Tab-separated table of C-alpha atoms and ligand atoms in Angstrom:
chain	number	residue	atom	x	y	z
A	1	MET	CA	12.314	22.351	-2.684
A	2	PRO	CA	13.286	25.745	-4.051
A	3	THR	CA	10.668	28.273	-3.036
A	4	PRO	CA	8.809	29.256	-6.188
A	5	LEU	CA	8.814	33.010	-6.767
A	6	ARG	CA	5.328	32.719	-8.092
A	7	PRO	CA	2.652	33.121	-5.410
A	8	THR	CA	0.555	30.390	-7.031
A	9	HIS	CA	1.636	26.805	-6.458
A	10	LEU	CA	0.340	23.308	-5.828
A	11	GLU	CA	1.412	21.973	-2.464
A	12	VAL	CA	1.530	18.168	-2.370
A	13	ASN	CA	1.686	16.353	0.952
A	14	LEU	CA	3.771	13.256	0.251
A	15	SER	CA	3.074	11.780	3.694
A	16	GLN	CA	-0.635	11.802	2.883
A	17	LEU	CA	0.032	9.917	-0.347
A	18	ARG	CA	1.864	7.296	1.702
A	19	ARG	CA	-1.042	7.044	4.156
A	20	ASN	CA	-3.414	6.568	1.221
A	21	VAL	CA	-1.259	3.721	-0.133
A	22	GLU	CA	-1.150	2.109	3.292
A	23	ALA	CA	-4.944	2.308	3.597
A	24	ILE	CA	-5.348	0.746	0.155
A	25	ARG	CA	-2.829	-1.981	0.966
A	26	ALA	CA	-4.598	-2.820	4.231
A	27	LYS	CA	-7.837	-3.240	2.289
A	28	VAL	CA	-6.546	-5.361	-0.606
A	29	SER	CA	-3.751	-7.386	1.036
A	30	PRO	CA	-2.307	-9.849	0.030
A	31	ALA	CA	-2.843	-8.368	-3.440
A	32	LYS	CA	0.012	-6.196	-4.647
A	33	VAL	CA	-0.425	-2.482	-5.249
A	34	LEU	CA	0.459	-0.930	-8.605
A	35	VAL	CA	-0.080	2.820	-8.380
A	36	MET	CA	-1.065	4.739	-11.510
A	37	LEU	CA	1.341	7.660	-11.910
A	38	LYS	CA	0.232	8.624	-15.404
A	39	ALA	CA	-0.483	12.196	-16.453
A	40	ASN	CA	2.169	13.759	-14.213
A	41	ALA	CA	0.873	11.741	-11.243
A	42	TYR	CA	-2.679	12.981	-11.889
A	43	GLY	CA	-1.292	16.507	-11.943
A	44	HIS	CA	0.502	16.203	-8.585
A	45	GLY	CA	4.017	16.281	-10.083
A	46	ILE	CA	5.722	13.057	-11.096
A	47	ASP	CA	9.274	14.135	-10.223
A	48	GLY	CA	8.380	14.636	-6.564
A	49	VAL	CA	5.809	11.875	-6.177
A	50	ALA	CA	7.557	8.932	-7.865
A	51	PRO	CA	10.895	8.864	-5.966
A	52	TYR	CA	9.123	9.384	-2.633
A	53	ILE	CA	6.430	6.739	-3.074
A	54	GLU	CA	8.538	4.078	-4.819
A	55	PRO	CA	9.553	2.186	-1.645
A	56	PHE	CA	5.921	1.892	-0.501
A	57	ILE	CA	4.433	0.379	-3.661
A	58	ASP	CA	4.960	-2.784	-5.699
A	59	ALA	CA	4.756	-1.384	-9.209
A	60	ILE	CA	3.948	1.742	-11.198
A	61	GLY	CA	1.458	2.214	-14.018
A	62	VAL	CA	1.660	4.871	-16.707
A	63	ALA	CA	-0.387	5.476	-19.836
A	64	VAL	CA	2.246	6.176	-22.466
A	65	LEU	CA	5.759	5.033	-23.271
A	66	ASP	CA	7.333	8.475	-22.767
A	67	GLU	CA	6.069	8.538	-19.167
A	68	GLY	CA	7.764	5.202	-18.524
A	69	ILE	CA	11.051	6.347	-20.065
A	70	HIS	CA	10.926	9.555	-18.012
A	71	LEU	CA	10.562	7.525	-14.799
A	72	ARG	CA	13.630	5.432	-15.685
A	73	GLU	CA	15.558	8.598	-16.504
A	74	ILE	CA	14.871	10.028	-13.032
A	75	GLY	CA	16.109	6.800	-11.451
A	76	ILE	CA	12.970	4.780	-10.729
A	77	THR	CA	13.741	1.041	-10.639
A	78	LYS	CA	10.411	-0.606	-9.671
A	79	PRO	CA	8.443	-2.408	-12.406
A	80	ILE	CA	6.636	0.028	-14.725
A	81	LEU	CA	3.606	-1.105	-16.715
A	82	VAL	CA	2.719	1.016	-19.730
A	83	ALA	CA	-1.033	0.539	-19.970
A	84	GLY	CA	-1.785	2.399	-23.183
A	85	GLY	CA	-1.409	1.253	-26.747
A	86	THR	CA	2.016	0.913	-28.361
A	87	LEU	CA	2.903	0.858	-32.044
A	88	PRO	CA	4.832	-2.257	-33.123
A	89	GLU	CA	7.859	-0.137	-34.119
A	90	HIS	CA	8.234	1.180	-30.564
A	91	VAL	CA	8.492	-2.186	-28.835
A	92	SER	CA	12.308	-2.067	-28.686
A	93	TYR	CA	12.141	0.853	-26.225
A	94	TYR	CA	10.559	-1.494	-23.698
A	95	LEU	CA	13.680	-3.656	-23.818
A	96	GLU	CA	15.990	-0.670	-23.668
A	97	TYR	CA	14.290	0.879	-20.626
A	98	ASP	CA	13.081	-2.298	-18.908
A	99	LEU	CA	9.399	-1.379	-19.171
A	100	THR	CA	6.485	-3.816	-19.117
A	101	LEU	CA	4.540	-3.916	-22.365
A	102	THR	CA	0.768	-4.169	-22.561
A	103	VAL	CA	-0.069	-6.428	-25.492
A	104	SER	CA	-3.555	-5.860	-26.874
A	105	SER	CA	-3.299	-7.540	-30.268
A	106	LEU	CA	-1.647	-10.346	-32.211
A	107	ALA	CA	0.295	-7.754	-34.230
A	108	VAL	CA	1.978	-6.325	-31.127
A	109	LEU	CA	2.479	-9.827	-29.699
A	110	ASP	CA	4.430	-10.793	-32.828
A	111	ALA	CA	6.375	-7.519	-32.851
A	112	ALA	CA	7.279	-8.062	-29.186
A	113	GLU	CA	8.491	-11.626	-29.770
A	114	SER	CA	10.590	-10.549	-32.788
A	115	ALA	CA	12.116	-7.578	-30.933
A	116	ALA	CA	12.986	-9.714	-27.911
A	117	LEU	CA	14.484	-12.428	-30.132
A	118	ALA	CA	16.565	-9.855	-32.032
A	119	ALA	CA	17.814	-8.295	-28.793
A	120	GLY	CA	18.492	-11.680	-27.204
A	121	LYS	CA	16.559	-10.556	-24.125
A	122	SER	CA	13.337	-11.499	-22.404
A	123	LEU	CA	10.575	-8.882	-22.604
A	124	LYS	CA	8.019	-8.503	-19.798
A	125	VAL	CA	4.483	-8.515	-21.105
A	126	HIS	CA	0.955	-8.175	-19.726
A	127	LEU	CA	-1.835	-9.422	-21.981
A	128	LYS	CA	-4.818	-7.080	-22.219
A	129	ILE	CA	-8.287	-8.574	-22.497
A	130	ASP	CA	-11.206	-6.343	-23.419
A	131	THR	CA	-14.201	-7.570	-21.431
A	132	GLY	CA	-16.549	-4.758	-22.426
A	133	MET	CA	-14.820	-1.393	-22.553
A	134	GLU	CA	-14.382	-1.427	-26.366
A	135	ARG	CA	-11.178	0.588	-26.095
A	136	ALA	CA	-8.167	-1.710	-26.458
A	137	GLY	CA	-7.530	-5.357	-25.813
A	138	VAL	CA	-8.439	-8.675	-27.335
A	139	ARG	CA	-12.175	-9.243	-26.853
A	140	TRP	CA	-13.099	-11.941	-24.344
A	141	TYR	CA	-14.816	-13.998	-27.041
A	142	GLU	CA	-11.672	-13.918	-29.205
A	143	ALA	CA	-9.147	-14.486	-26.428
A	144	GLU	CA	-8.470	-18.195	-26.890
A	145	PRO	CA	-6.385	-18.052	-30.116
A	146	PHE	CA	-4.571	-14.997	-28.700
A	147	LEU	CA	-3.600	-16.862	-25.529
A	148	GLU	CA	-2.650	-19.945	-27.604
A	149	HIS	CA	-0.365	-17.753	-29.684
A	150	SER	CA	1.198	-16.202	-26.557
A	151	LEU	CA	2.289	-19.685	-25.453
A	152	ARG	CA	4.468	-19.873	-28.551
A	153	CYS	CA	6.532	-16.751	-27.760
A	154	PRO	CA	9.614	-18.075	-25.942
A	155	HIS	CA	11.272	-14.665	-25.667
A	156	LEU	CA	8.355	-13.080	-23.852
A	157	ASP	CA	7.925	-13.259	-20.093
A	158	ILE	CA	4.118	-13.281	-19.969
A	159	GLU	CA	4.032	-11.945	-16.450
A	160	GLY	CA	0.496	-10.589	-16.357
A	161	ILE	CA	-2.999	-10.619	-17.787
A	162	TYR	CA	-5.571	-7.921	-17.159
A	163	THR	CA	-8.741	-6.119	-18.079
A	164	HIS	CA	-10.201	-2.690	-17.346
A	165	PHE	CA	-13.689	-1.804	-16.090
A	166	ALA	CA	-15.947	0.563	-17.993
A	167	ASN	CA	-18.220	1.128	-15.030
A	168	SER	CA	-17.206	0.050	-11.559
A	169	GLU	CA	-18.515	3.262	-9.960
A	170	THR	CA	-22.241	2.862	-9.887
A	171	LEU	CA	-23.731	0.071	-7.858
A	172	GLU	CA	-27.079	-0.050	-9.640
A	173	PRO	CA	-27.067	2.013	-12.792
A	174	PRO	CA	-30.803	2.743	-13.167
A	175	GLU	CA	-30.538	3.218	-16.926
A	176	MET	CA	-29.114	-0.272	-17.439
A	177	PRO	CA	-31.179	-3.426	-17.658
A	178	LYS	CA	-30.804	-5.759	-14.694
A	179	LYS	CA	-28.415	-8.071	-16.484
A	180	TYR	CA	-25.968	-5.177	-16.413
A	181	GLY	CA	-27.145	-4.345	-12.868
A	182	PHE	CA	-24.569	-4.488	-10.095
A	183	SER	CA	-23.064	-4.047	-12.213
A	184	TYR	CA	-21.624	-4.000	-15.636
A	185	ALA	CA	-18.359	-4.605	-13.767
A	186	SER	CA	-19.671	-7.962	-12.511
A	187	THR	CA	-20.456	-8.942	-16.094
A	188	GLN	CA	-16.957	-7.938	-17.153
A	189	LEU	CA	-15.538	-9.920	-14.247
A	190	GLU	CA	-17.454	-13.053	-15.290
A	191	ARG	CA	-16.115	-12.720	-18.815
A	192	PHE	CA	-12.581	-12.291	-17.504
A	193	ASN	CA	-12.862	-15.339	-15.250
A	194	GLU	CA	-14.035	-17.323	-18.262
A	195	VAL	CA	-10.930	-16.196	-20.200
A	196	LEU	CA	-8.696	-17.294	-17.315
A	197	ARG	CA	-10.164	-20.816	-17.534
A	198	PHE	CA	-8.010	-21.188	-20.659
A	199	TYR	CA	-5.056	-21.934	-18.384
A	200	GLU	CA	-6.990	-24.193	-16.034
A	201	LYS	CA	-8.325	-26.292	-18.926
A	202	ARG	CA	-4.781	-26.926	-20.173
A	203	GLY	CA	-3.301	-27.520	-16.752
A	204	LEU	CA	-1.060	-24.488	-17.236
A	205	PRO	CA	-0.218	-21.925	-14.578
A	206	ARG	CA	-1.852	-18.603	-15.344
A	207	PRO	CA	0.384	-15.499	-15.531
A	208	ARG	CA	1.717	-14.456	-12.091
A	209	LEU	CA	-0.058	-11.098	-12.053
A	210	VAL	CA	-3.764	-11.196	-12.783
A	211	HIS	CA	-5.305	-7.759	-12.245
A	212	THR	CA	-8.470	-5.793	-12.942
A	213	ALA	CA	-9.266	-3.292	-10.156
A	214	ASN	CA	-9.153	0.478	-10.598
A	215	SER	CA	-10.112	2.739	-7.668
A	216	ALA	CA	-13.868	2.199	-7.937
A	217	ALA	CA	-13.457	-1.593	-8.082
A	218	ILE	CA	-11.146	-1.487	-5.034
A	219	LEU	CA	-13.919	0.313	-3.165
A	220	ASN	CA	-16.925	-1.597	-4.532
A	221	LEU	CA	-15.832	-5.037	-5.676
A	222	PRO	CA	-13.413	-7.118	-3.546
A	223	GLU	CA	-13.778	-10.105	-5.898
A	224	SER	CA	-11.889	-8.035	-8.488
A	225	TYR	CA	-8.563	-7.915	-6.589
A	226	PHE	CA	-6.802	-11.086	-7.867
A	227	ASP	CA	-2.979	-10.684	-7.536
A	228	MET	CA	-2.703	-6.908	-7.886
A	229	VAL	CA	-4.806	-3.728	-7.923
A	230	ARG	CA	-4.320	-0.521	-9.939
A	231	PRO	CA	-5.475	2.487	-7.893
A	232	GLY	CA	-5.271	5.867	-9.600
A	233	VAL	CA	-7.397	8.706	-8.334
A	234	MET	CA	-7.868	7.251	-4.819
A	235	PHE	CA	-4.102	7.175	-4.276
A	236	TYR	CA	-4.303	10.974	-4.480
A	237	GLY	CA	-7.071	10.934	-1.863
A	238	ILE	CA	-10.004	11.527	-4.170
A	239	TYR	CA	-12.986	9.184	-4.520
A	240	PRO	CA	-13.597	8.278	-8.170
A	241	ASP	CA	-17.315	9.028	-8.135
A	242	PRO	CA	-19.926	10.397	-5.715
A	243	GLU	CA	-21.628	6.985	-5.696
A	244	VAL	CA	-18.768	4.706	-4.646
A	245	LEU	CA	-18.674	3.031	-1.260
A	246	HIS	CA	-16.153	4.654	1.092
A	247	THR	CA	-14.625	1.341	2.148
A	248	VAL	CA	-11.114	2.817	2.291
A	249	ALA	CA	-10.449	6.040	4.206
A	250	ILE	CA	-8.344	8.384	2.086
A	251	SER	CA	-7.646	12.130	2.137
A	252	PRO	CA	-6.587	14.562	-0.574
A	253	ALA	CA	-2.870	15.302	-0.773
A	254	ALA	CA	-2.942	18.472	-2.882
A	255	THR	CA	-3.614	22.070	-1.875
A	256	TRP	CA	-3.707	24.696	-4.610
A	257	LYS	CA	-2.509	27.924	-3.034
A	258	SER	CA	-2.085	31.498	-4.090
A	259	GLN	CA	-1.849	34.957	-2.591
A	260	VAL	CA	-3.651	38.238	-3.006
A	261	VAL	CA	-1.663	40.419	-5.443
A	262	TYR	CA	-4.125	43.307	-5.610
A	263	SER	CA	-6.761	44.549	-3.180
A	264	LYS	CA	-9.142	47.420	-3.838
A	265	ILE	CA	-12.598	48.916	-3.374
A	266	THR	CA	-14.913	48.348	-6.337
A	267	GLN	CA	-17.711	50.857	-6.830
A	268	PRO	CA	-21.237	49.756	-7.757
A	269	GLY	CA	-21.884	49.843	-11.500
A	270	ASN	CA	-18.242	49.173	-12.481
A	271	PRO	CA	-18.225	45.805	-14.279
A	272	VAL	CA	-15.462	43.387	-13.308
A	273	SER	CA	-13.203	41.754	-15.935
A	274	TYR	CA	-13.581	40.895	-19.647
A	275	SER	CA	-16.986	41.067	-21.291
A	276	SER	CA	-18.517	42.811	-18.241
A	277	LEU	CA	-20.175	39.657	-16.971
A	278	TRP	CA	-20.477	40.789	-13.361
A	279	VAL	CA	-21.379	44.102	-11.713
A	280	SER	CA	-21.812	44.854	-8.029
A	281	ASP	CA	-24.811	46.817	-6.775
A	282	LYS	CA	-22.936	48.050	-3.714
A	283	VAL	CA	-19.481	49.112	-2.597
A	284	ILE	CA	-17.338	46.024	-2.073
A	285	ARG	CA	-13.732	44.976	-1.778
A	286	THR	CA	-12.387	42.875	-4.625
A	287	VAL	CA	-9.038	41.115	-4.665
A	288	THR	CA	-7.052	39.823	-7.620
A	289	VAL	CA	-5.604	36.292	-7.532
A	290	PRO	CA	-2.684	35.506	-9.873
A	291	CYS	CA	-4.024	32.296	-11.363
A	292	GLY	CA	-6.071	31.805	-14.513
A	293	TYR	CA	-7.186	29.390	-17.167
A	294	ALA	CA	-3.611	29.037	-18.453
A	295	ASP	CA	-2.886	27.510	-15.039
A	296	GLY	CA	-5.821	25.139	-15.341
A	297	TYR	CA	-8.406	27.215	-13.478
A	298	PHE	CA	-11.191	26.560	-15.984
A	299	ARG	CA	-12.513	29.664	-17.768
A	300	ARG	CA	-15.908	28.004	-18.011
A	301	MET	CA	-16.270	28.260	-14.204
A	302	THR	CA	-16.560	32.079	-14.439
A	303	ASN	CA	-18.771	33.499	-11.620
A	304	LEU	CA	-19.260	30.029	-10.077
A	305	PRO	CA	-16.291	29.045	-7.901
A	306	LYS	CA	-15.727	29.878	-4.278
A	307	VAL	CA	-12.201	30.396	-2.949
A	308	LEU	CA	-10.811	30.678	0.565
A	309	VAL	CA	-9.219	34.028	1.370
A	310	ASN	CA	-7.657	34.035	4.841
A	311	GLY	CA	-9.617	30.862	5.581
A	312	ARG	CA	-13.070	32.228	4.665
A	313	LYS	CA	-15.164	31.318	1.638
A	314	TYR	CA	-15.822	34.021	-0.973
A	315	GLN	CA	-17.303	34.204	-4.463
A	316	GLN	CA	-15.188	34.454	-7.599
A	317	VAL	CA	-16.582	37.242	-9.818
A	318	GLY	CA	-16.158	38.340	-13.444
A	319	ARG	CA	-14.634	36.458	-16.368
A	320	ILE	CA	-11.717	34.221	-15.332
A	321	CYS	CA	-8.719	35.556	-17.295
A	322	MET	CA	-5.703	33.679	-18.652
A	323	ASP	CA	-3.487	34.575	-15.685
A	324	GLN	CA	-5.730	36.006	-12.972
A	325	PHE	CA	-9.233	36.305	-11.572
A	326	MET	CA	-11.114	38.465	-9.087
A	327	VAL	CA	-12.893	37.611	-5.839
A	328	ASN	CA	-15.645	39.530	-4.037
A	329	LEU	CA	-14.737	40.017	-0.365
A	330	GLU	CA	-17.945	42.006	0.339
A	331	ALA	CA	-17.183	44.191	3.374
A	332	ASP	CA	-14.092	42.244	4.487
A	333	HIS	CA	-10.501	43.338	4.246
A	334	ALA	CA	-7.439	41.679	2.720
A	335	GLU	CA	-3.839	42.772	2.300
A	336	LEU	CA	-1.306	42.062	-0.403
A	337	GLY	CA	0.169	38.626	0.219
A	338	ASP	CA	-2.814	37.225	2.127
A	339	GLU	CA	-3.437	33.506	1.657
A	340	VAL	CA	-5.803	32.264	-1.037
A	341	ILE	CA	-6.755	28.594	-1.366
A	342	LEU	CA	-8.328	27.425	-4.607
A	343	LEU	CA	-8.405	23.731	-3.714
A	344	GLY	CA	-7.850	22.083	-0.365
A	345	LYS	CA	-8.320	22.858	3.289
A	346	ALA	CA	-7.470	26.050	5.172
A	347	ALA	CA	-6.298	26.138	8.792
A	348	SER	CA	-9.801	27.420	9.615
A	349	GLY	CA	-11.213	24.026	8.569
A	350	GLU	CA	-12.979	25.500	5.520
A	351	GLN	CA	-12.411	23.452	2.396
A	352	ILE	CA	-12.740	23.455	-1.393
A	353	SER	CA	-12.693	19.947	-2.868
A	354	ALA	CA	-11.774	18.618	-6.302
A	355	GLU	CA	-15.439	17.573	-6.464
A	356	ASP	CA	-16.496	21.213	-5.875
A	357	LEU	CA	-14.283	22.407	-8.734
A	358	ALA	CA	-15.532	19.559	-10.921
A	359	GLY	CA	-19.117	20.632	-10.237
A	360	TRP	CA	-18.411	24.271	-11.181
A	361	ALA	CA	-16.507	23.211	-14.299
A	362	GLY	CA	-18.966	20.528	-15.408
A	363	THR	CA	-16.371	17.751	-15.309
A	364	ASN	CA	-14.964	15.155	-12.916
A	365	PRO	CA	-12.189	15.460	-10.312
A	366	TYR	CA	-9.794	13.575	-12.643
A	367	GLU	CA	-9.898	16.377	-15.191
A	368	VAL	CA	-9.636	19.055	-12.488
A	369	MET	CA	-6.366	17.546	-11.249
A	370	THR	CA	-4.790	16.603	-14.582
A	371	ASN	CA	-5.664	20.030	-15.978
A	372	ILE	CA	-3.474	21.937	-13.487
A	373	ALA	CA	-0.857	23.358	-15.825
A	374	ALA	CA	2.883	22.791	-15.863
A	375	ARG	CA	3.269	26.529	-15.185
A	376	VAL	CA	2.015	25.979	-11.628
A	377	PRO	CA	5.057	25.023	-9.527
A	378	ARG	CA	4.646	21.895	-7.398
A	379	ALA	CA	5.920	22.121	-3.827
A	380	PHE	CA	6.350	18.827	-1.969
A	381	ILE	CA	5.919	18.721	1.785
A	382	ARG	CA	5.799	16.002	4.469
A	383	ASP	CA	3.969	16.137	7.753
A	384	ASP	CA	5.810	13.306	9.496
A	385	ASN	CA	9.423	12.461	10.265
A	386	ASN	CA	9.559	8.761	9.684
A	387	ALA	CA	9.678	8.537	5.922
B	401	PLP	C1	-5.959	5.146	-15.193
B	401	PLP	C2	-6.061	3.680	-15.037
B	401	PLP	C3	-6.366	3.106	-13.795
B	401	PLP	C4	-6.715	3.920	-12.574
B	401	PLP	O1	-8.031	4.392	-12.639
B	401	PLP	P1	-8.669	5.188	-11.385
B	401	PLP	O2	-10.100	5.298	-11.707
B	401	PLP	O3	-7.979	6.519	-11.363
B	401	PLP	O4	-8.359	4.379	-10.195
B	401	PLP	C5	-6.348	1.732	-13.694
B	401	PLP	N1	-6.070	0.960	-14.760
B	401	PLP	C6	-5.780	1.480	-15.974
B	401	PLP	C7	-5.487	0.568	-17.109
B	401	PLP	C8	-5.786	2.844	-16.159
B	401	PLP	O5	-5.513	3.357	-17.356
């Protein structure tokens, strides 16, 4: 990795990602593991993560076609499932780049069959059943004619069938009536199992890859594993929700690092940063950190986050700017170049988690990670020698 000139970067421990995959595999085996690498590998940096992790996983999931094409262009050869919606006129790209198409409607099923016929190739397809997310997919109560139709598409390799959970995080959502109790995911699973009976009733083999489980279902719902699971956030070492069971031990792989670029004494009564939102009542040291909301350090966190300077926790103060923010070191000292950690663990053992940042920003850890901007260089490290 070229050393970024910029003091601010996201350090990603590839070995930890591999350990997370191994922990997931141990839990779900013999089910296969498709890892979701959408959204720049949840912000971790697709170009470093994908080539490293490819040998340790069975398949890759992305959200949009362009992400799948990008992975082929950087040399990835494992199966790639594009999970998001596709317009009928884009189906030919799946043939060109050997991507697996999610088919969520009769219109796309027909477009896929026509494109495969025209190209004289077989197109890999996973059928998407909506069991209660109301996002995309053929609804469970309308699935039968859709599956019938799919049997009459000789140029499609109907390799998979899947659904997606709307709520596999909470064990007993108190606001839901008991029939949605543990949980709505169980209801969705029942509906999905009913759809699968289509094949049984006709004495037909069902598609080779039946899958439903996202991270929360992997942790909470073993009956959701089928032939393959689709971990996203937990692959990166982050639990999807504070309420999930910790049935797989994972650890975060990313550390967001920076360095002090300015260190000074701030006098009482001198407001810090735009809009004068923070003033000290005593003499303190403040340091400036070269990272701001244009890097994905949410402006709405202003005056809330803690950061680690030289391994100790301090308060961020004053409006978070586009490219920098200030930290109150009280009576402590810091030099130019001293280590600042915005997310992750310091050598001292002190830690800032994605959950902490999510709490300060009023969001979830998914948005914290995927919001880290492209301007922040990714640096990939390993802490073992055997991979
Ligand atoms: C993003 C995504 C996942 C992974 O979800 P996590 O909660 O991050 O595990 C799984 N399946 C589909 C279809 C997705 O879009």
